[in-house]
Amino acid sequence: MYETILLPTDGSDHAATVADHAIDVATTRDAALHVLSVVDDRAFLVLDDDRIEDVRDDLEATAREAVDDAATRAADHGIETTTAVDTGNPAECIVDYAATADVDLIVMGTSGDEYERNVVGSVSQRVVREAPVPVTTVGPDV
């Protein structure tokens, strides 16, 4: 049923718990895992033009570290993993990636960093509503 799983990650403290759930499903189903982190470009709207490039570079490095950490965890369990970093609206990028990569399941956290919770709204809620595949959400207290 699930041959390809998408794990969106932001590298937050909660991300390791979510990764463990995705890895468990991938191991049980003998599925491949795609790990995606999205640099939210809406963060650049409040920056001076001369700071955008430095902030983008920092956010991309953080995103790359997040996907690499999750991929390493998956590799430790013998799971085939593909990683990607994208830039844009996180919910839109996740939904688009799921459709493009033909994934069968998305496993993601119910909460991200402070910015997402307070300013942007719930990425996971939007993904649940718009995803072309089932979405499993993992709360922070699991």
Tab-separated table of C-alpha atoms in Angstrom:
chain	number	residue	atom	x	y	z
A	1	MET	CA	0.000	0.000	0.000
A	2	TYR	CA	2.757	2.463	0.909
A	3	GLU	CA	5.795	2.194	-1.339
A	4	THR	CA	6.992	5.797	-1.130
A	5	ILE	CA	6.692	7.989	1.959
A	6	LEU	CA	7.299	11.721	2.202
A	7	LEU	CA	8.760	13.138	5.398
A	8	PRO	CA	8.670	16.940	5.444
A	9	THR	CA	11.027	18.245	8.117
A	10	ASP	CA	12.022	21.607	9.519
A	11	GLY	CA	14.788	20.373	11.804
A	12	SER	CA	12.878	21.403	14.933
A	13	ASP	CA	13.161	19.492	18.208
A	14	HIS	CA	9.998	17.596	17.272
A	15	ALA	CA	11.427	16.530	13.880
A	16	ALA	CA	13.331	13.534	15.275
A	17	THR	CA	10.131	12.070	16.730
A	18	VAL	CA	8.324	12.519	13.419
A	19	ALA	CA	11.258	10.954	11.570
A	20	ASP	CA	11.101	7.928	13.878
A	21	HIS	CA	7.434	7.427	12.928
A	22	ALA	CA	8.158	7.761	9.207
A	23	ILE	CA	11.087	5.364	9.504
A	24	ASP	CA	8.905	2.860	11.353
A	25	VAL	CA	6.289	2.943	8.594
A	26	ALA	CA	8.947	2.724	5.894
A	27	THR	CA	10.590	-0.236	7.634
A	28	THR	CA	7.282	-2.042	8.145
A	29	ARG	CA	6.186	-1.470	4.551
A	30	ASP	CA	9.616	-1.849	2.939
A	31	ALA	CA	9.056	1.625	1.478
A	32	ALA	CA	11.391	4.294	0.164
A	33	LEU	CA	11.542	7.571	2.050
A	34	HIS	CA	11.673	11.070	0.585
A	35	VAL	CA	12.830	13.760	3.011
A	36	LEU	CA	11.925	17.352	2.174
A	37	SER	CA	12.670	20.626	3.908
A	38	VAL	CA	11.215	23.895	2.678
A	39	VAL	CA	12.770	27.319	3.148
A	40	ASP	CA	9.760	29.556	3.713
A	41	ASP	CA	10.356	32.479	1.375
A	42	ARG	CA	7.674	34.549	3.109
A	43	ALA	CA	10.290	35.149	5.814
A	44	PHE	CA	12.128	37.375	3.349
A	45	LEU	CA	9.258	39.869	3.099
A	46	VAL	CA	10.326	41.679	6.261
A	47	LEU	CA	14.043	41.810	5.464
A	48	ASP	CA	16.075	44.557	3.904
A	49	ASP	CA	17.271	43.610	0.418
A	50	ASP	CA	20.912	43.535	1.523
A	51	ARG	CA	20.159	40.850	4.150
A	52	ILE	CA	18.053	38.485	2.043
A	53	GLU	CA	20.940	36.529	0.518
A	54	ASP	CA	22.672	35.906	3.869
A	55	VAL	CA	19.435	34.853	5.556
A	56	ARG	CA	18.498	32.624	2.609
A	57	ASP	CA	21.921	30.942	2.767
A	58	ASP	CA	21.514	30.337	6.516
A	59	LEU	CA	17.996	28.945	6.102
A	60	GLU	CA	19.067	26.700	3.228
A	61	ALA	CA	21.965	25.368	5.321
A	62	THR	CA	19.557	24.634	8.173
A	63	ALA	CA	17.163	22.904	5.765
A	64	ARG	CA	19.977	20.830	4.277
A	65	GLU	CA	21.090	19.808	7.765
A	66	ALA	CA	17.514	18.799	8.630
A	67	VAL	CA	17.144	16.528	5.596
A	68	ASP	CA	20.624	15.085	6.043
A	69	ASP	CA	19.905	14.244	9.693
A	70	ALA	CA	16.653	12.477	8.788
A	71	ALA	CA	18.309	10.662	5.872
A	72	THR	CA	21.097	9.445	8.143
A	73	ARG	CA	18.533	8.124	10.633
A	74	ALA	CA	16.745	6.319	7.798
A	75	ALA	CA	19.973	4.923	6.351
A	76	ASP	CA	20.790	3.474	9.776
A	77	HIS	CA	17.630	1.365	9.304
A	78	GLY	CA	18.513	0.374	5.736
A	79	ILE	CA	15.867	2.599	4.148
A	80	GLU	CA	16.384	3.957	0.644
A	81	THR	CA	16.197	7.751	0.959
A	82	THR	CA	15.918	10.706	-1.402
A	83	THR	CA	16.454	14.223	-0.062
A	84	ALA	CA	15.341	17.615	-1.327
A	85	VAL	CA	15.376	21.244	-0.223
A	86	ASP	CA	12.860	23.617	-1.761
A	87	THR	CA	11.994	27.283	-1.334
A	88	GLY	CA	8.467	28.671	-1.201
A	89	ASN	CA	5.285	28.292	0.791
A	90	PRO	CA	5.862	25.135	2.872
A	91	ALA	CA	2.362	23.658	2.519
A	92	GLU	CA	2.280	24.268	-1.227
A	93	CYS	CA	5.766	22.813	-1.703
A	94	ILE	CA	4.903	19.707	0.330
A	95	VAL	CA	1.669	19.068	-1.580
A	96	ASP	CA	3.387	19.691	-4.931
A	97	TYR	CA	6.289	17.410	-4.030
A	98	ALA	CA	3.888	14.645	-2.973
A	99	ALA	CA	2.111	14.824	-6.330
A	100	THR	CA	5.281	15.111	-8.419
A	101	ALA	CA	7.225	12.350	-6.642
A	102	ASP	CA	4.177	10.076	-6.650
A	103	VAL	CA	4.365	9.409	-2.913
A	104	ASP	CA	1.760	7.219	-1.217
A	105	LEU	CA	1.832	8.728	2.285
A	106	ILE	CA	3.000	11.904	4.012
A	107	VAL	CA	4.209	11.672	7.611
A	108	MET	CA	4.636	15.075	9.244
A	109	GLY	CA	4.541	16.881	12.556
A	110	THR	CA	1.569	18.837	13.797
A	111	SER	CA	3.700	21.796	14.774
A	112	GLY	CA	6.826	23.432	13.468
A	113	ASP	CA	8.864	26.300	14.714
A	114	GLU	CA	7.522	29.399	16.503
A	115	TYR	CA	7.247	31.371	13.246
A	116	GLU	CA	4.970	28.808	11.639
A	117	ARG	CA	2.695	28.508	14.657
A	118	ASN	CA	2.282	32.193	15.353
A	119	VAL	CA	2.514	33.984	12.026
A	120	VAL	CA	1.849	31.640	9.161
A	121	GLY	CA	-0.696	29.232	10.618
A	122	SER	CA	-0.623	25.498	10.526
A	123	VAL	CA	1.258	24.008	7.617
A	124	SER	CA	0.093	20.549	8.615
A	125	GLN	CA	-3.576	21.575	8.572
A	126	ARG	CA	-3.246	22.879	5.045
A	127	VAL	CA	-1.353	19.795	3.876
A	128	VAL	CA	-4.024	17.526	5.375
A	129	ARG	CA	-6.719	19.451	3.476
A	130	GLU	CA	-4.904	19.640	0.129
A	131	ALA	CA	-2.671	16.565	-0.108
A	132	PRO	CA	-3.384	14.077	-2.882
A	133	VAL	CA	-2.488	11.192	-0.535
A	134	PRO	CA	-3.125	10.200	3.091
A	135	VAL	CA	-1.323	12.256	5.740
A	136	THR	CA	-0.259	10.920	9.123
A	137	THR	CA	0.406	13.670	11.652
A	138	VAL	CA	2.541	13.219	14.737
A	139	GLY	CA	1.972	15.479	17.733
A	140	PRO	CA	4.789	16.894	19.851
A	141	ASP	CA	3.914	14.803	22.889
A	142	VAL	CA	4.004	11.413	21.170
